[in-house]
XYZ file of N, CA, C and O in Angstrom:
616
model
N 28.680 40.719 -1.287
C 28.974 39.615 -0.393
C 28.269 39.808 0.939
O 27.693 38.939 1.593
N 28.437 41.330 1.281
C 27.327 41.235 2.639
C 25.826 41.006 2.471
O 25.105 40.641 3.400
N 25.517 41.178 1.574
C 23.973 40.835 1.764
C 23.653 39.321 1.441
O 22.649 38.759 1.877
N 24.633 38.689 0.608
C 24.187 37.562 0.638
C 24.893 36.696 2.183
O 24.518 35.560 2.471
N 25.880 37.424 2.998
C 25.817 37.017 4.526
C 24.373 36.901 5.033
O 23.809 35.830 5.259
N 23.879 38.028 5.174
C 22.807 38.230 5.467
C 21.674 37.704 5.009
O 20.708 37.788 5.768
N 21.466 36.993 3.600
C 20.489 36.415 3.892
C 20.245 35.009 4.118
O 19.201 34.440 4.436
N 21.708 34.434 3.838
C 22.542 32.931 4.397
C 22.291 32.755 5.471
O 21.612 31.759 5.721
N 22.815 33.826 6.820
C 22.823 33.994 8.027
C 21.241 33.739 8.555
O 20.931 33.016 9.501
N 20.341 34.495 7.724
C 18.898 34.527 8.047
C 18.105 33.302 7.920
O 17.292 33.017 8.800
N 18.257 32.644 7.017
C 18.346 31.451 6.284
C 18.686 30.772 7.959
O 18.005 30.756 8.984
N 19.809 30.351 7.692
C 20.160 29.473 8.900
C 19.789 29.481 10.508
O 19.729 28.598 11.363
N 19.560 30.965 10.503
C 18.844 30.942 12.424
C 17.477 30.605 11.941
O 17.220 29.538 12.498
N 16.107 31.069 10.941
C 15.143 30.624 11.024
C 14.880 28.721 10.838
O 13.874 28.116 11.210
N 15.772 28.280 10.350
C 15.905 27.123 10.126
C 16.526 25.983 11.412
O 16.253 24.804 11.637
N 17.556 27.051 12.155
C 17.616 26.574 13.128
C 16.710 26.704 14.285
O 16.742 25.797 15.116
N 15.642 28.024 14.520
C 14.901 27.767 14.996
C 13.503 27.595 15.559
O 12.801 27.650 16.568
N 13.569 27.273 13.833
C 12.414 26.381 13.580
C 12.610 24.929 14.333
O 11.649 24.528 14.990
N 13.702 24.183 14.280
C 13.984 22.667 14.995
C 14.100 23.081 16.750
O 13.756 22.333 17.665
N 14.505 24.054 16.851
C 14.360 24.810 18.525
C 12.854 24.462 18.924
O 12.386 23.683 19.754
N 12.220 25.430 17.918
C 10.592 25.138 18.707
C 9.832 23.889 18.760
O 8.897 23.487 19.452
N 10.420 23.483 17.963
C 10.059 21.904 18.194
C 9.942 21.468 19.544
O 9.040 21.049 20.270
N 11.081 21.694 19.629
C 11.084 21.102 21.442
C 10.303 22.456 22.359
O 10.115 22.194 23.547
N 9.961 23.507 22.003
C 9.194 24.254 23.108
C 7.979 23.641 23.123
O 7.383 23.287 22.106
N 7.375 23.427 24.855
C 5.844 22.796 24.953
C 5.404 23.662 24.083
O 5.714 24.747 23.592
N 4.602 22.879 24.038
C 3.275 23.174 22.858
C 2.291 24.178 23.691
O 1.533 23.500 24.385
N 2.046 25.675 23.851
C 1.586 25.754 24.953
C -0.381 26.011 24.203
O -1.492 25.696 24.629
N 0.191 26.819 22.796
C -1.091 26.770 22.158
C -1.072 25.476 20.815
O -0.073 25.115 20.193
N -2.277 25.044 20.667
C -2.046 23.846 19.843
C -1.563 24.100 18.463
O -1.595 25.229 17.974
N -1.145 23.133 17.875
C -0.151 23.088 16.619
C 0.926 24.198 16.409
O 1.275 24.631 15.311
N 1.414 24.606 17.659
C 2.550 25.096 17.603
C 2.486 26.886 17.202
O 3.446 27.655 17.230
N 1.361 27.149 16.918
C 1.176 28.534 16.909
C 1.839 29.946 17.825
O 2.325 31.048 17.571
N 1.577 29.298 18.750
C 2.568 30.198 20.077
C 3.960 30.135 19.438
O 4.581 31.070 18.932
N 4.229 29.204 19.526
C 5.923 28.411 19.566
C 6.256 29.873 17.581
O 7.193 30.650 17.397
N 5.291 29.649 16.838
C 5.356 29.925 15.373
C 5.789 31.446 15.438
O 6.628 31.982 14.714
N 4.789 32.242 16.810
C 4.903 33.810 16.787
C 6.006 34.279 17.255
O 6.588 35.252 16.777
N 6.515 33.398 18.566
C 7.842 33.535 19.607
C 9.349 33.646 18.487
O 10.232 34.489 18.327
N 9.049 32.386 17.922
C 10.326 32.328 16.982
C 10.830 33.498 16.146
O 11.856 34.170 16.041
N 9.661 33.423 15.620
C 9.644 34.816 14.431
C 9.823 35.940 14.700
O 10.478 36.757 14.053
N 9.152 36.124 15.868
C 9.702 37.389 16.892
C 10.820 37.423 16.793
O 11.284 38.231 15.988
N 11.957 36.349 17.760
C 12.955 36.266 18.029
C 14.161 36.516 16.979
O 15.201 37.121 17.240
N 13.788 35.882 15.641
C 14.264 35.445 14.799
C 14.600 37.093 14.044
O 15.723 37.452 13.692
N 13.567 37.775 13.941
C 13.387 39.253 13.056
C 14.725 39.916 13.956
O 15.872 40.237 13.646
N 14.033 39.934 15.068
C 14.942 40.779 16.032
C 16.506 40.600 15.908
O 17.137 41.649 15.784
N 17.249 39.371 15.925
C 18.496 39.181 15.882
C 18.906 39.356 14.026
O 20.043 39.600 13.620
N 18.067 39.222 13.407
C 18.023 39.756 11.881
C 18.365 41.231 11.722
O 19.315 41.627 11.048
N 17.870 41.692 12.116
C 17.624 43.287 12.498
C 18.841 44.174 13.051
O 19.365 45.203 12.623
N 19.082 43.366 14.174
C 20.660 43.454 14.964
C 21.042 43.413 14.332
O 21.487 44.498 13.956
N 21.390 42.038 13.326
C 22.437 41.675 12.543
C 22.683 42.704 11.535
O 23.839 43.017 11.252
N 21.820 43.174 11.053
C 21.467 44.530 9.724
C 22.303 45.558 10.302
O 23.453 45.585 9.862
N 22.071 46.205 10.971
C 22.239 47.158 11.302
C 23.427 47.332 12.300
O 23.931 48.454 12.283
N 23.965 46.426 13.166
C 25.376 46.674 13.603
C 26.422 45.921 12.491
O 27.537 46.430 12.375
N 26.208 45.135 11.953
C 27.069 44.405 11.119
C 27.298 44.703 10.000
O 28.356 44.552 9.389
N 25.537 45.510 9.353
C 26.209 45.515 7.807
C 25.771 47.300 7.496
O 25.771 47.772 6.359
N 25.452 48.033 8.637
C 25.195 49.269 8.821
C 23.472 49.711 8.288
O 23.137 50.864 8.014
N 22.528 48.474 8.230
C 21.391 49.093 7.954
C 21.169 50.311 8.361
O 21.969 50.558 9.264
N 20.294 51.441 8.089
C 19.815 52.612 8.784
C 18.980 51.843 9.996
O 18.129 50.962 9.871
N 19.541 52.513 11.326
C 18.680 52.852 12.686
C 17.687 53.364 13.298
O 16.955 53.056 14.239
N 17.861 54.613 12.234
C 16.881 55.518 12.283
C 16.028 56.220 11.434
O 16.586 56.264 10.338
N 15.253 56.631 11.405
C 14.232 57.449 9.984
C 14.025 55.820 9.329
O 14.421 55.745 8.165
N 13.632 54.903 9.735
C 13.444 53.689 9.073
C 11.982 53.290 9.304
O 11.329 53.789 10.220
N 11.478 52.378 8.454
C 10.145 51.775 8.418
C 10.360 50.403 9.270
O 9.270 49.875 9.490
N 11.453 49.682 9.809
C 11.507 48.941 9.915
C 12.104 48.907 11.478
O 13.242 48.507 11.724
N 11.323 49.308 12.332
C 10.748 49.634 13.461
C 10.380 48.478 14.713
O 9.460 47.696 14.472
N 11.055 48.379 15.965
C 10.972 47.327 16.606
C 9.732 46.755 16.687
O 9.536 45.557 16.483
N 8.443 47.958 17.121
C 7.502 47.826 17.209
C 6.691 47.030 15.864
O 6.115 45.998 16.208
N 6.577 47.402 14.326
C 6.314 47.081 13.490
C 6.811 45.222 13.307
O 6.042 44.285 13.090
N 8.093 45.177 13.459
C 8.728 43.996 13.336
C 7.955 42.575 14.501
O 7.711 41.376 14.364
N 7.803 43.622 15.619
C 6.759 42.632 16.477
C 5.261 42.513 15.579
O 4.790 41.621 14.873
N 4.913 43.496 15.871
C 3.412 43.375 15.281
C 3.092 42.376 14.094
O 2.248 41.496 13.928
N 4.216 42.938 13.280
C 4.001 42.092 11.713
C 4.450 40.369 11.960
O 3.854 39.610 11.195
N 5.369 39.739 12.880
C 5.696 38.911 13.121
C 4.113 37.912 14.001
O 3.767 36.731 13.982
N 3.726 38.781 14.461
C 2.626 38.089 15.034
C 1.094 38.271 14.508
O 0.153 37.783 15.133
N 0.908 39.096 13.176
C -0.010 39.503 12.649
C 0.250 38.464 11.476
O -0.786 38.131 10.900
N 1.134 38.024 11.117
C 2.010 37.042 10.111
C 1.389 35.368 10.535
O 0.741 34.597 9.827
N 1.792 35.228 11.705
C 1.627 34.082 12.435
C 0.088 34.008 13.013
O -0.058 32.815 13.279
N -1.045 34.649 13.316
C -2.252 34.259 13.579
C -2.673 34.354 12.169
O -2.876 33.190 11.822
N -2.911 35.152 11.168
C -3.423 34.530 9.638
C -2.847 33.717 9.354
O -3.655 32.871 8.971
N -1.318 33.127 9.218
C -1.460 31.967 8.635
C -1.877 30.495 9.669
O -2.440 29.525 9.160
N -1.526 30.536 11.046
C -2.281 29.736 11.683
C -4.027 29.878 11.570
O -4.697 28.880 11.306
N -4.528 30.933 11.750
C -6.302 30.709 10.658
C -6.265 30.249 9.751
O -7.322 29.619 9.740
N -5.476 29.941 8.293
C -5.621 29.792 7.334
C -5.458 27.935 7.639
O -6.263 27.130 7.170
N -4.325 27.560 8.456
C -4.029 26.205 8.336
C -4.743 25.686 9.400
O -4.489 24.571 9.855
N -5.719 26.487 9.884
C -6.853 25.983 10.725
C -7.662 25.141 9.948
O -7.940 23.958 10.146
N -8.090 26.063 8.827
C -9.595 26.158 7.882
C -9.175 25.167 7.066
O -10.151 24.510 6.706
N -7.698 24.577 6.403
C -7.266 24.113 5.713
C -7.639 23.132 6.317
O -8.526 22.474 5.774
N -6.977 22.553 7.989
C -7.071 20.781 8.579
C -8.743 20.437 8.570
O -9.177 19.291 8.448
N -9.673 21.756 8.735
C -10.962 21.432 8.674
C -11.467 20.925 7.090
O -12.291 20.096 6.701
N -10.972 21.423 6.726
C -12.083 21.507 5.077
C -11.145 20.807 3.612
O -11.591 20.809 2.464
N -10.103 20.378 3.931
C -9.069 20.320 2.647
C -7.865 18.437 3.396
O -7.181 18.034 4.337
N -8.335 18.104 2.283
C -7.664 16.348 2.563
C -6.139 16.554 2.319
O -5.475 15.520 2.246
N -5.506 17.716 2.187
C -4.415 17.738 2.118
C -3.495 19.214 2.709
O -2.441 19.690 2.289
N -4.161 19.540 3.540
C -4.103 20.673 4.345
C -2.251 21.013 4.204
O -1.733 22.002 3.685
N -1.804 20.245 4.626
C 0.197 20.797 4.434
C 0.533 21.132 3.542
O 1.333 22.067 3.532
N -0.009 20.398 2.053
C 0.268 20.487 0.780
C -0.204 21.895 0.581
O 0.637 22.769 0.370
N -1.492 22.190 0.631
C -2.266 23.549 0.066
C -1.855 24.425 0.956
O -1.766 25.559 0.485
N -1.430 24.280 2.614
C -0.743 25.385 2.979
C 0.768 25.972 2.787
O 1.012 27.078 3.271
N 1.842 25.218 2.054
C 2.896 25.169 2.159
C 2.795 26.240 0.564
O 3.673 27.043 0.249
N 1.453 25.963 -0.286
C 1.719 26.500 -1.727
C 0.933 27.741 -1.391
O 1.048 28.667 -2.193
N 0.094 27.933 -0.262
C -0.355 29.291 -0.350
C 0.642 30.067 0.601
O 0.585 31.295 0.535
N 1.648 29.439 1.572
C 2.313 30.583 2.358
C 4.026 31.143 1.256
O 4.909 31.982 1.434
N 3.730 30.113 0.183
C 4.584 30.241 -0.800
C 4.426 31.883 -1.300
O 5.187 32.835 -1.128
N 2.761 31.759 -2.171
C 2.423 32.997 -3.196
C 2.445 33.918 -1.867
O 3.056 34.938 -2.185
N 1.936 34.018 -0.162
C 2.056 34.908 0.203
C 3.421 35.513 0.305
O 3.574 36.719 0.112
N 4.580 34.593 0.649
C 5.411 35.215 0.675
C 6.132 36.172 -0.564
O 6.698 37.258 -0.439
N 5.965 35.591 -1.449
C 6.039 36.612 -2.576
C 5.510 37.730 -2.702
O 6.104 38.807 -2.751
N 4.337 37.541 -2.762
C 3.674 38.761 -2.404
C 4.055 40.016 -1.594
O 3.987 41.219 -1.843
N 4.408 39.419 -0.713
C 4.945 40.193 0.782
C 6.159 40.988 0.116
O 6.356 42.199 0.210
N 6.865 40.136 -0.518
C 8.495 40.882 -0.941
C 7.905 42.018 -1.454
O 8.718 42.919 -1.653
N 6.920 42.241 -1.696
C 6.606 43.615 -2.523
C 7.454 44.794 -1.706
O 8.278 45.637 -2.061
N 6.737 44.370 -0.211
C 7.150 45.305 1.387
C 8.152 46.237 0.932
O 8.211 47.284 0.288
N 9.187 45.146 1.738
C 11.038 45.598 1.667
C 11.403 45.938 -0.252
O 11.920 47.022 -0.525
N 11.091 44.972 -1.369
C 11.561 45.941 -2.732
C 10.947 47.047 -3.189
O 11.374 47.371 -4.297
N 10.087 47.768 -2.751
C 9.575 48.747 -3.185
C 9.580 49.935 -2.336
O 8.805 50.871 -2.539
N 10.385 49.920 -1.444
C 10.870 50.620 -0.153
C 11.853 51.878 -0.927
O 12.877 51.721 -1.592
N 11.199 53.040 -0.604
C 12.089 54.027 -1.288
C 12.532 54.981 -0.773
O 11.636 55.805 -0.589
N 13.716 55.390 -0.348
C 14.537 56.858 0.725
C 15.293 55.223 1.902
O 15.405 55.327 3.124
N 15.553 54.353 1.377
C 15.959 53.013 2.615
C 16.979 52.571 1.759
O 16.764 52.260 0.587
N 18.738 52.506 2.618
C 19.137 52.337 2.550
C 18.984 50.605 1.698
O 17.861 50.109 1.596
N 20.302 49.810 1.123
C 20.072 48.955 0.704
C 19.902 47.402 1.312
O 19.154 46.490 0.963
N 21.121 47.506 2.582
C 21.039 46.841 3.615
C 19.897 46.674 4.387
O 19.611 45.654 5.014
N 19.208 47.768 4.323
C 18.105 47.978 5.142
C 16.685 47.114 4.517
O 15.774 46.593 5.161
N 16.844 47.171 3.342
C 15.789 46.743 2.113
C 16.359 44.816 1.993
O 15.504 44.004 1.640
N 17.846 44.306 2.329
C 18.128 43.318 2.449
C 17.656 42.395 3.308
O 17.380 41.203 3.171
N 17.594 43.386 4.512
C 17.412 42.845 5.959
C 15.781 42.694 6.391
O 15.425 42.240 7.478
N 14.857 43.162 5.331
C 13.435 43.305 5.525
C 12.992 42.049 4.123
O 11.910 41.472 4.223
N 13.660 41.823 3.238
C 13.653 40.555 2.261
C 14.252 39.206 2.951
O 14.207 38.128 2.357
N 14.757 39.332 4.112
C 15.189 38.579 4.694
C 15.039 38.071 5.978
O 15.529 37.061 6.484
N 14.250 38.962 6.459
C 13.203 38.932 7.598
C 12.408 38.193 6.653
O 12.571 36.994 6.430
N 11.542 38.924 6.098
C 10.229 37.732 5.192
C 10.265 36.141 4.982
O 9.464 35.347 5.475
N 11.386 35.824 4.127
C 11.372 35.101 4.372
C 11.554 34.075 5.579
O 10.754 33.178 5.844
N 12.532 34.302 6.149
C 12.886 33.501 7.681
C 11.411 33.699 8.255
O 10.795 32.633 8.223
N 10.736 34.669 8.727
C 9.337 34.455 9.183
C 8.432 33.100 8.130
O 7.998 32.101 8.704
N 8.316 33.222 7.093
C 7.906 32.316 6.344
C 8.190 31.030 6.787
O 7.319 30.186 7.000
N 9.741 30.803 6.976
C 9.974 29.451 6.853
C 9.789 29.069 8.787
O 9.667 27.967 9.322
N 9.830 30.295 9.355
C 9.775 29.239 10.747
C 8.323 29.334 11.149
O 8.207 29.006 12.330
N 7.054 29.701 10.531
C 5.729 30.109 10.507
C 5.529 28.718 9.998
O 5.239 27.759 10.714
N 5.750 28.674 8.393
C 5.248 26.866 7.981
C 6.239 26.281 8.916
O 5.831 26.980 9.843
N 7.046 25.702 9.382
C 8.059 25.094 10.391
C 7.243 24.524 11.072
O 6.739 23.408 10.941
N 7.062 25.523 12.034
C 5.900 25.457 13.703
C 4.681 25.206 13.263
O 4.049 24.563 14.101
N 4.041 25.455 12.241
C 2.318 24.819 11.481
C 2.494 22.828 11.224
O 1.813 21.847 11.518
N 3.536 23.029 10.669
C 3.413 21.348 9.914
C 4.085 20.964 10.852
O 3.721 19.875 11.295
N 4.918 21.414 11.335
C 5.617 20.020 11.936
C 5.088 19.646 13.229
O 5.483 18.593 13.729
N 4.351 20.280 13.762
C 3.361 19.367 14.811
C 2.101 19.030 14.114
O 1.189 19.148 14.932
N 1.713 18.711 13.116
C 0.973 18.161 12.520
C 0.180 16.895 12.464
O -0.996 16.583 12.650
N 1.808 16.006 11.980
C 1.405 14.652 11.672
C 1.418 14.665 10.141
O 1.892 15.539 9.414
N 0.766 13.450 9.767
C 0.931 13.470 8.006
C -0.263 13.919 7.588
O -1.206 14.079 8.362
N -0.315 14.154 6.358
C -1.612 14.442 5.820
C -2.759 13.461 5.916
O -3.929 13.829 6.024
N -2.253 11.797 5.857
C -3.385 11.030 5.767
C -3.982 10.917 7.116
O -5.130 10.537 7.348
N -2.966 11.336 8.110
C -3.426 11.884 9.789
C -4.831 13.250 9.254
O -6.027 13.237 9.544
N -4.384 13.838 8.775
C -5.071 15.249 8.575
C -6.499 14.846 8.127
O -7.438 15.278 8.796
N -6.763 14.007 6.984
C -8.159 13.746 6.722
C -8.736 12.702 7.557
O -9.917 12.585 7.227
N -8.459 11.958 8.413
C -9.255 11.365 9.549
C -9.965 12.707 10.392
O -11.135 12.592 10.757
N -9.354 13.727 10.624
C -9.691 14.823 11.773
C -11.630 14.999 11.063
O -12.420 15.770 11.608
């Protein structure tokens, strides 16, 4: 039951603020800034949540404040490049980015399930980071967008 708190809980702040950044100015275009801030934000209170609430490990862990920044914003400039190259070159840029940040995120789960000497909470809270980065990364990409038939005029 706690881990599926946890990934309900995760679920719901990236979702909530994903509709948050909405309203942050736009300071870099299509929301990219707004995409890294969130995710930042978002890992971090994930993380908290892990580890005072459901006792993730603190320490001797891979899952490291520093790392959690880095990867949150190393996360968010490839896939903002990718949905760069997409509005340039592809008549349906949301569509083909929404199915490639899909297979990445899968991919990614490799991370946190194959994590070995890490507690289980700890391995919950890094499957659950992933995703929430995922969903408030496409969030902040499309939804300052416009529609796709906006997208192939560009």
């Amino acid at each position: 039951v706690g881990a599926l708190a946890v990934v309900g809980g995760g679920i719901l702040v990236a979702s909530a603020a994903t509709s948050i950044a909405a309203f942050l100015p736009d300071i870099a275009s299509g929301g990219r800034l707004a995409g890294a801030v969130v995710a930042i934000v978002v890992n971090v209170v994930i993380r908290i949540v892990a580890v005072e609430v459901f006792g993730a490990s603190s320490d001797d862990d891979p899952m490291v404040w520093g790392m959690i920044v880095a990867a949150s914003i190393v996360a968010t400039v490839v896939a903002a490049i990718i949905y760069w190259l997409l509005e340039r070159f592809s008549r349906r840029p949301i569509t083909y980015f929404r199915i490639i940040a899909a297979v990445a995120l899968l991919v990614s789960l490799a991370g946190p399930l194959t994590l070995s000497d890490v507690d289980d909470a700890s391995i919950v809270a890094g499957v659950v980071m992933h995703i929430a980065t995922a969903i408030v990364i496409v969030g902040c990409l499309t939804m300052t967008a416009g529609t796709e038939r906006d997208a192939r005029s560009h």
